[in-house]
Amino acid sequence: MARQAAQGRGQGAARLVLPKGSLDRLMPMHLALSASGQITALGPTLAKIVRRAAVEDAAILGLDFFDLFEVCRPSGVTTAAALHARQGERLHLGLRGGGAEFRGLALCDDAGGLVMNLSFGIGVVDAVRTHALTDADFAATDLTVELLYLVEVKRAVLGELQRLNLRLQGAKSEAEAQAMTDTLTGLRNRRALDLRLAQAIADALPFALMHLDLDRFKAVNDTLGHGAGDQVLRVVAQVLAAETRTGDLVARVGGDEFVILLPGMTDAARLGAVAGRIIAALSRPIPYEGHLCQIGASVGLTISTRYAAPTAEAMLQDADLALYAAKRAGRGRMMAFSDELASGQGTVPAARAF
Amino acid sequence: MKQGLSVLGLINRALEDFLKRRHGAALWQRVVQRARLPFDSFEPLLSYDPGLTDAVLNAACAELGRARESILEDLGTALVSQRERDGLRRLLRFGGVSFRDFLHSLEELPDRARLALPDLHLPALYLEDRGGGQFAILAVPPFAGAGFILIGLLRAMADDYGALVLLDMAASRQGRDVISVLLLDEAHSQGRRFDLAVGAP
């Protein structure tokens, strides 16, 4: 057996004899076993843990190793002989009845017994907590305390990152709520329109409102897919931007619905010309991946000067009414809101089927 | 701005939290306005222009009518002694089992911090052990007065360990703050309990 302990170093390798107290400090979780497997010594930290597992101090020495511990891996290590056969291998063991798990390494001593050193392995944080271990329970060279330190730093940093993430998420949704741009087309969005419309009404300056709806857009989406639909919307946005003035506001307010606010423009002929150019431009096929998308546009119009006290709600509703009248009249055309339309309101719902 | 995380984000945020807790959110808003900050809260893990720290400190001094040194020392103490946020105190306590041990661990602090946040550069700290319980801690301050944060922090840690110490800012040497430490009694009082693992029985 002594020969085996000196394995790899050859016969006559330097022999080291240590008093128990030194071994306690070098390996506070060691265990010495007799040739027949009785516990003859154990380090102070291990003693503390075993004690906590309700085994009386004096009773530990002389106990059979397997009365107190069980080897989980490798399997089948249930006798002193089997333990001897596994010397030099990493063992996974635990206190019988639970309470602690260890990694272990066993090597022969001069007397045919075994000296075993244990550590907590990956469960070290729980073990330190459960057994209320302190710095003094570990060898001065042991990095367990550094490991605990890292676990704690990691928790602190992760907590901080989580708080940062929450703040960023909050900021992002706030920014999104405050955004005024439609991300797909780059046009203004509903929120921007509402603000500008309220401003125009408050300023009491004349303006026109056009409500534009694409014809046959659904067919493009259904036959060529959303990619084609998105491309069509981007081209429509370019056309609307090109056919309006810098000071006009063009907003996408729904899937294929747009509203244009034209400040200072109330002349029916000029408005008709603008709408006509837009409708003509949008009646030209839009190429998409070798296909031609044929859409069109209908426009409903209303002018602020028609109202004694214009409100955003009334104007948007009237432009909408005019739009559906234009659709009902055969699409691809512009219709201005009029008293006749207002009085003929009862017939409009039937036209909403478009 | 240099690469990596500067310690200023942490300090700025700590200062903000300290001022809010000690003097209220309204004071912090006045500091924000006086310092002309382009935002109203610091992120601890982001990098900032060093000028902002100075601006916040100057504004806080003016609003509170207090000297920069005394605000910073209080900040250092609060970082460790605040009961509801135990994190920094615990991390520092890992440095050693006694206050003397802890003093010696200060030189390791930047390396320890880098274990957690590889990009974080804490100012290097040097400890001179002059014997007889006399020490000097030397560090290049990231901004004027930063050494007083360390004094406040050391004072609170001494208390935590139950040690009796005298701390003083000595004359600076070659741009380094020099803090003199006189350790009078390592076991002056019982100190505060420290368990290696959180939630130990």
XYZ file of C-alpha atoms in Angstrom:
555
model
C 0.000 0.000 0.000
C 2.813 2.408 0.850
C 4.219 1.713 -2.570
C 0.923 2.714 -4.101
C 0.862 5.993 -2.201
C 4.230 6.882 -3.659
C 2.948 5.977 -7.115
C 4.542 7.913 -9.940
C 7.422 9.135 -7.871
C 9.232 5.864 -7.562
C 10.418 4.084 -4.492
C 11.934 6.059 -1.672
C 10.077 9.285 -2.485
C 10.282 11.834 0.344
C 7.863 10.933 3.116
C 5.938 13.699 4.813
C 4.788 13.341 8.406
C 2.461 16.055 9.684
C 0.991 16.622 13.106
C -2.814 16.531 13.103
C -2.979 20.257 13.833
C -1.106 21.083 10.637
C -3.272 18.801 8.570
C -6.315 20.499 10.099
C -5.127 23.836 8.779
C -4.009 22.589 5.388
C -7.142 20.514 4.814
C -9.867 21.422 7.294
C -12.210 18.987 5.558
C -10.007 15.889 5.607
C -10.890 12.472 6.865
C -8.608 9.603 7.873
C -9.790 6.002 7.699
C -8.259 2.827 9.044
C -7.586 -0.096 6.720
C -10.965 -1.526 7.651
C -12.764 1.743 7.029
C -13.205 3.200 10.532
C -12.943 6.957 10.895
C -9.744 7.738 12.823
C -9.580 11.504 12.358
C -11.464 14.327 10.721
C -10.725 17.984 10.053
C -12.436 20.707 12.101
C -14.706 22.031 9.346
C -15.903 18.573 8.453
C -16.426 17.854 12.150
C -18.589 20.972 12.386
C -20.780 19.797 9.522
C -21.093 16.218 10.726
C -21.952 17.529 14.182
C -24.703 19.618 12.720
C -26.051 16.493 11.122
C -26.838 15.400 14.687
C -24.008 12.997 15.239
C -22.361 13.389 18.599
C -18.776 14.510 18.520
C -17.132 11.687 20.461
C -19.210 9.151 18.626
C -17.778 10.090 15.234
C -14.329 8.605 15.741
C -14.433 4.866 15.363
C -17.579 4.926 13.243
C -17.487 3.060 9.992
C -17.105 5.511 7.086
C -20.180 4.065 5.400
C -22.303 4.575 8.516
C -21.858 8.301 8.070
C -21.300 8.784 4.345
C -22.536 7.310 1.141
C -20.687 7.472 -2.165
C -23.067 8.492 -4.938
C -20.613 8.297 -7.829
C -18.950 6.102 -8.932
C -21.673 3.644 -8.075
C -21.100 0.469 -6.134
C -18.619 1.945 -3.642
C -20.090 0.526 -0.446
C -17.124 -1.174 1.216
C -13.650 -0.153 2.386
C -12.165 -2.395 -0.291
C -14.195 -0.684 -3.013
C -13.084 2.690 -1.679
C -9.433 1.579 -1.832
C -9.937 0.511 -5.418
C -11.166 4.013 -6.286
C -8.254 5.951 -4.799
C -7.111 8.880 -6.884
C -10.517 9.218 -8.557
C -12.956 12.031 -7.996
C -15.738 10.850 -5.735
C -19.177 12.339 -5.203
C -20.440 11.626 -1.757
C -22.915 12.857 0.775
C -23.870 12.534 4.400
C -26.136 9.570 4.862
C -29.627 10.928 5.329
C -28.789 14.154 3.468
C -27.606 17.509 4.788
C -24.390 17.873 2.810
C -22.800 16.831 -0.465
C -19.109 16.709 -1.191
C -16.484 16.076 -3.745
C -13.781 13.822 -2.431
C -10.397 12.407 -3.207
C -8.994 9.412 -1.279
C -5.378 8.232 -1.191
C -3.579 5.522 0.798
C -1.539 6.285 3.839
C 1.423 4.325 5.214
C -0.669 2.156 7.483
C -2.914 0.795 4.771
C -5.668 3.246 5.592
C -6.941 6.154 3.525
C -6.643 9.897 3.792
C -9.522 11.643 2.112
C -9.982 15.339 1.374
C -13.438 16.749 0.778
C -14.774 19.969 -0.691
C -18.254 21.287 -1.339
C -18.019 21.436 -5.099
C -20.661 23.436 -6.858
C -23.056 23.504 -3.914
C -20.660 25.598 -1.875
C -22.894 28.670 -1.478
C -25.740 26.659 0.009
C -23.330 24.693 2.185
C -21.779 27.852 3.633
C -25.249 29.141 4.423
C -26.611 25.903 5.845
C -23.603 25.233 8.057
C -22.919 28.885 8.929
C -19.295 28.540 7.864
C -16.872 31.423 8.247
C -13.618 32.484 6.703
C -11.800 30.539 9.450
C -13.421 27.292 8.323
C -11.498 27.343 5.068
C -7.786 26.945 4.444
C -6.065 30.281 3.922
C -5.285 29.232 0.347
C -8.848 28.196 -0.408
C -10.673 30.326 -2.986
C -14.130 29.575 -1.599
C -14.457 33.043 -0.118
C -13.549 34.566 -3.488
C -16.195 32.382 -5.070
C -18.792 33.622 -2.586
C -17.640 37.156 -3.283
C -18.127 36.639 -7.016
C -21.578 35.147 -6.535
C -22.526 38.233 -4.564
C -20.994 40.682 -7.027
C -22.744 38.912 -9.856
C -26.051 39.260 -8.037
C -25.439 42.975 -7.496
C -24.455 43.605 -11.114
C -27.347 41.576 -12.511
C -29.748 43.444 -10.267
C -28.380 46.732 -11.536
C -28.648 45.562 -15.155
C -32.217 44.443 -14.600
C -33.079 47.845 -13.161
C -31.346 49.503 -16.132
C -33.359 47.301 -18.516
C -36.607 48.238 -16.822
C -35.749 51.925 -17.049
C -34.807 51.571 -20.721
C -38.007 49.680 -21.450
C -40.019 52.406 -19.752
C -38.169 55.067 -21.722
C -38.726 53.146 -24.940
C -42.472 52.751 -24.534
C -42.708 56.384 -23.519
C -40.755 57.369 -26.634
C -43.002 55.153 -28.749
C -46.110 56.692 -27.253
C -44.719 60.121 -28.022
C -43.573 59.227 -31.546
C -45.153 61.208 -34.361
C -43.856 59.186 -37.268
C -45.280 56.139 -38.976
C -42.302 53.790 -39.025
C -43.219 51.994 -42.256
C -43.725 54.993 -44.525
C -41.938 57.795 -42.701
C -45.157 59.832 -42.915
C -46.653 61.435 -39.804
C -48.981 59.286 -37.706
C -52.404 59.693 -36.154
C -50.988 61.367 -33.063
C -49.178 63.983 -35.168
C -52.348 64.603 -37.174
C -54.456 65.111 -34.044
C -51.983 67.611 -32.624
C -51.658 69.551 -35.888
C -55.415 69.546 -36.502
C -56.084 70.891 -32.998
C -53.426 73.564 -33.592
C -54.929 74.570 -36.972
C -58.391 74.899 -35.423
C -57.032 76.896 -32.480
C -55.192 79.234 -34.875
C -58.530 79.836 -36.715
C -56.755 79.908 -40.056
C -58.485 78.302 -43.074
C -57.363 74.844 -44.164
C -58.547 71.793 -46.080
C -58.664 68.195 -44.966
C -58.396 65.288 -47.403
C -59.134 61.733 -46.422
C -57.573 59.284 -48.880
C -58.189 55.572 -49.064
C -56.464 53.131 -51.425
C -58.593 51.055 -53.765
C -57.763 47.356 -54.299
C -54.992 47.463 -51.675
C -56.369 44.370 -49.945
C -56.078 42.437 -53.204
C -52.344 43.287 -53.426
C -51.799 42.106 -49.857
C -53.801 38.928 -50.403
C -52.217 37.860 -53.690
C -48.617 39.088 -53.365
C -48.187 39.164 -49.605
C -47.374 41.774 -47.000
C -44.008 42.557 -48.576
C -45.818 43.822 -51.657
C -48.330 45.698 -49.501
C -45.530 47.431 -47.587
C -43.780 48.367 -50.824
C -47.032 49.848 -52.205
C -47.508 51.895 -49.031
C -43.977 53.275 -49.296
C -44.552 54.306 -52.947
C -47.878 55.904 -51.998
C -46.062 57.855 -49.286
C -43.547 59.125 -51.858
C -46.353 60.209 -54.201
C -48.232 62.017 -51.417
C -45.062 63.784 -50.287
C -44.250 64.800 -53.881
C -47.749 66.119 -54.636
C -48.118 68.209 -51.478
C -46.367 71.338 -50.236
C -43.722 71.435 -47.520
C -46.140 72.921 -45.008
C -48.835 70.312 -45.621
C -49.136 67.428 -43.220
C -49.490 63.924 -44.636
C -50.400 61.257 -42.093
C -51.011 57.529 -42.387
C -53.935 56.931 -40.036
C -54.781 53.304 -40.754
C -53.663 50.329 -42.851
C -54.284 52.027 -46.203
C -55.847 55.279 -45.060
C -54.206 58.672 -45.210
C -55.197 62.164 -44.138
C -53.715 65.303 -45.634
C -54.010 68.665 -43.940
C -53.442 71.600 -46.295
C -53.147 74.940 -44.431
C -54.335 78.053 -46.209
C -55.856 76.084 -49.077
C -59.627 76.466 -49.524
C -60.009 77.012 -53.261
C -62.100 74.134 -54.644
C -60.460 74.219 -58.061
C -56.912 74.086 -56.671
C -57.856 71.342 -54.217
C -59.470 69.410 -57.037
C -56.254 69.740 -59.056
C -54.098 68.435 -56.174
C -56.439 65.487 -55.578
C -56.572 64.805 -59.301
C -52.766 64.646 -59.570
C -52.585 62.293 -56.591
C -55.304 60.013 -57.948
C -53.671 59.962 -61.388
C -50.260 59.124 -59.930
C -51.664 56.346 -57.765
C -53.528 54.781 -60.692
C -50.170 53.908 -62.295
C -49.088 50.296 -61.587
C -46.416 49.860 -58.934
C -43.732 47.268 -59.721
C -42.856 44.703 -57.048
C -40.515 41.767 -57.691
C -41.553 41.300 -61.301
C -45.241 41.918 -60.613
C -47.298 45.045 -61.208
C -49.546 46.139 -58.380
C -52.567 47.971 -59.665
C -54.150 50.109 -57.037
C -56.049 53.366 -57.076
C -57.221 56.033 -54.681
C -60.434 57.742 -53.619
C -60.454 61.052 -51.827
C -62.963 62.803 -49.564
C -62.506 66.495 -48.899
C -63.760 69.097 -46.500
C -62.795 72.717 -45.877
C -62.656 74.511 -42.526
C -64.494 77.560 -43.881
C -67.662 75.472 -44.238
C -67.994 75.464 -40.438
C -68.999 78.258 -38.123
C -66.925 76.613 -35.387
C -64.934 73.734 -36.873
C -64.035 70.770 -34.665
C -61.562 68.050 -35.456
C -64.165 65.383 -34.915
C -66.748 66.922 -37.279
C -64.214 67.644 -40.005
C -62.705 64.163 -39.904
C -66.172 62.646 -39.994
C -67.266 64.784 -42.942
C -64.080 64.027 -44.904
C -64.766 60.366 -44.199
C -68.338 60.734 -45.413
C -67.135 62.412 -48.605
C -64.589 59.627 -49.113
C -67.272 56.949 -48.977
C -69.418 58.928 -51.338
C -66.451 59.021 -53.747
C -66.031 55.254 -53.427
C -69.714 54.698 -53.953
C -69.621 56.896 -57.033
C -67.117 54.512 -58.620
C -63.732 54.991 -56.922
C -60.716 56.724 -58.379
C -62.245 60.110 -57.785
C -62.454 62.977 -55.332
C -65.665 64.082 -53.616
C -66.019 67.242 -51.555
C -68.281 67.261 -48.540
C -71.512 69.165 -49.238
C -74.895 69.893 -47.702
C -76.429 67.301 -50.030
C -74.059 64.674 -48.666
C -74.896 65.737 -45.141
C -78.631 65.419 -45.740
C -78.228 62.137 -47.632
C -76.413 60.637 -44.671
C -79.030 57.895 -44.299
C -77.931 56.195 -47.489
C -74.243 56.151 -46.662
C -73.964 53.079 -44.421
C -74.885 50.860 -47.348
C -71.777 52.144 -49.135
C -69.498 51.133 -46.262
C -69.392 47.666 -47.674
C -66.484 48.789 -49.890
C -14.005 59.389 -23.461
C -11.678 56.510 -22.650
C -12.652 52.916 -23.289
C -14.334 50.874 -20.588
C -16.463 51.761 -17.651
C -15.371 54.638 -15.534
C -16.139 54.636 -11.852
C -17.862 57.984 -12.365
C -21.191 56.434 -13.376
C -21.274 54.597 -10.056
C -20.221 57.669 -8.089
C -22.691 59.958 -9.881
C -25.540 57.598 -9.217
C -24.479 57.064 -5.598
C -24.348 60.829 -5.102
C -27.789 61.218 -6.669
C -29.287 58.491 -4.447
C -27.585 59.958 -1.388
C -28.845 63.500 -2.025
C -32.360 62.286 -2.752
C -32.509 60.117 0.358
C -30.868 62.603 2.702
C -32.376 65.841 1.368
C -35.357 64.852 -0.771
C -36.315 64.703 -4.437
C -37.000 68.456 -4.595
C -33.404 69.265 -3.668
C -32.156 66.842 -6.304
C -34.292 68.611 -8.934
C -32.753 71.943 -7.904
C -29.291 70.414 -8.200
C -30.172 69.069 -11.670
C -31.281 72.531 -12.785
C -28.374 74.383 -11.226
C -25.873 71.923 -12.715
C -27.695 72.163 -16.071
C -27.781 68.400 -16.468
C -29.296 67.326 -19.791
C -31.209 64.546 -17.899
C -32.474 64.093 -14.379
C -30.959 60.771 -13.358
C -27.613 58.983 -13.758
C -27.238 55.384 -14.869
C -24.667 53.570 -12.716
C -23.339 51.443 -15.573
C -22.884 54.172 -18.164
C -19.929 56.469 -18.742
C -20.160 60.210 -18.201
C -18.132 63.315 -18.846
C -16.039 63.959 -15.701
C -17.214 67.585 -15.807
C -20.733 66.475 -14.875
C -19.591 65.120 -11.502
C -17.984 68.456 -10.699
C -21.067 70.342 -11.828
C -23.365 68.215 -9.639
C -21.067 68.579 -6.638
C -20.770 72.339 -7.048
C -24.530 72.631 -7.369
C -25.092 70.465 -4.273
C -22.607 72.553 -2.265
C -24.389 75.758 -3.283
C -27.880 74.378 -2.588
C -26.927 72.935 0.794
C -24.397 75.558 1.844
C -21.950 72.794 2.720
C -18.344 72.084 1.808
C -17.608 69.516 -0.884
C -15.403 67.504 1.496
C -18.113 67.077 4.087
C -20.755 66.025 1.518
C -18.377 63.476 0.014
C -17.367 62.050 3.378
C -21.036 61.619 4.293
C -21.594 59.936 0.947
C -18.786 57.456 1.678
C -20.255 56.642 5.077
C -23.773 56.252 3.694
C -22.533 53.848 0.992
C -21.563 51.350 3.686
C -23.767 52.017 6.667
C -27.122 52.213 4.967
C -28.958 49.189 6.305
C -31.401 48.598 3.463
C -28.685 48.375 0.822
C -26.156 46.006 2.261
C -24.357 45.120 -0.979
C -21.222 47.257 -0.854
C -20.610 46.657 2.845
C -20.759 42.911 2.251
C -18.445 43.065 -0.733
C -15.923 45.042 1.287
C -16.220 42.694 4.263
C -15.113 39.853 2.001
C -11.750 41.618 1.975
C -10.729 40.312 5.386
C -11.693 38.999 8.765
C -10.326 42.028 10.630
C -10.048 45.744 9.878
C -6.283 45.331 9.442
C -6.945 42.527 6.944
C -9.448 44.743 5.228
C -6.912 47.564 4.901
C -4.507 45.171 3.248
C -7.226 43.988 0.883
C -7.775 47.525 -0.459
C -4.926 47.099 -2.933
C -6.795 44.100 -4.377
C -9.991 46.101 -4.775
C -9.542 47.142 -8.433
C -8.731 43.523 -9.371
C -11.720 42.264 -7.429
C -13.947 44.772 -9.197
C -12.561 43.639 -12.548
C -13.540 40.046 -11.739
C -17.131 41.208 -11.719
C -17.056 43.891 -14.388
C -14.032 43.390 -16.645
C -14.412 46.899 -18.070
C -14.613 48.678 -14.740
C -11.508 50.612 -13.829
C -11.333 51.625 -10.200
C -8.521 53.975 -9.242
C -5.477 52.046 -8.020
C -5.012 52.133 -4.232
C -1.695 51.735 -2.416
C -1.311 50.906 1.252
C 1.768 51.900 3.213
C 2.116 49.975 6.475
C 4.287 52.181 8.661
C 4.109 49.894 11.672
C 2.592 50.569 15.089
C -0.896 50.639 13.626
C -0.034 53.540 11.336
C -1.018 53.267 7.687
C -1.284 55.572 4.716
C -3.579 54.945 1.763
C -2.622 56.593 -1.503
C -4.870 56.944 -4.531
C -5.183 59.159 -7.575
C -8.619 60.774 -7.157
C -10.853 60.653 -10.263
C -12.037 64.169 -9.334
C -11.182 66.743 -6.696
C -12.246 65.603 -3.239
C -12.857 61.952 -4.172
C -10.504 60.883 -1.361
C -13.088 62.078 1.157
C -15.509 59.407 -0.105
C -12.826 56.883 0.859
C -12.432 58.470 4.294
C -16.169 58.217 4.945
C -16.200 54.664 3.700
C -13.208 53.652 5.875
C -14.821 55.237 8.912
C -17.995 53.215 8.378
C -16.042 50.013 7.737
C -14.000 50.491 10.923
C -17.303 50.759 12.759
C -18.546 47.649 11.013
C -15.480 45.680 12.130
C -15.676 47.201 15.607
C -12.266 48.849 15.224
C -11.255 52.212 16.691
C -9.384 54.331 14.143
C -8.313 57.904 13.491
C -8.596 58.983 9.878
C -7.250 62.119 8.298
C -6.569 63.592 4.888
C -2.832 64.331 4.746
C -1.019 66.555 2.266
C -1.307 65.137 -1.239
C 1.751 63.628 -2.897
C 2.328 63.859 -6.653
C -1.349 64.218 -7.431
C -2.334 61.408 -5.095
C -4.662 61.820 -2.156
C -2.999 60.565 1.028
C -5.220 59.279 3.813
C -3.546 58.571 7.124
C -5.014 55.782 9.211
C -4.161 55.231 12.851
C -5.504 51.900 14.069
C -5.878 52.280 17.835
C -7.852 49.196 18.752
C -8.868 46.380 16.452
C -11.487 45.011 18.828
C -12.868 48.198 20.303
C -16.492 47.151 19.988
C -18.362 44.122 18.812
C -18.934 45.434 15.315
C -21.514 44.128 12.966
C -22.046 40.482 12.175
C -20.903 39.224 8.795
C -22.043 35.906 7.360
C -20.234 34.638 4.307
C -23.487 33.644 2.648
C -26.577 35.838 2.639
C -29.340 34.404 4.786
C -27.143 32.220 7.005
C -28.979 30.944 10.100
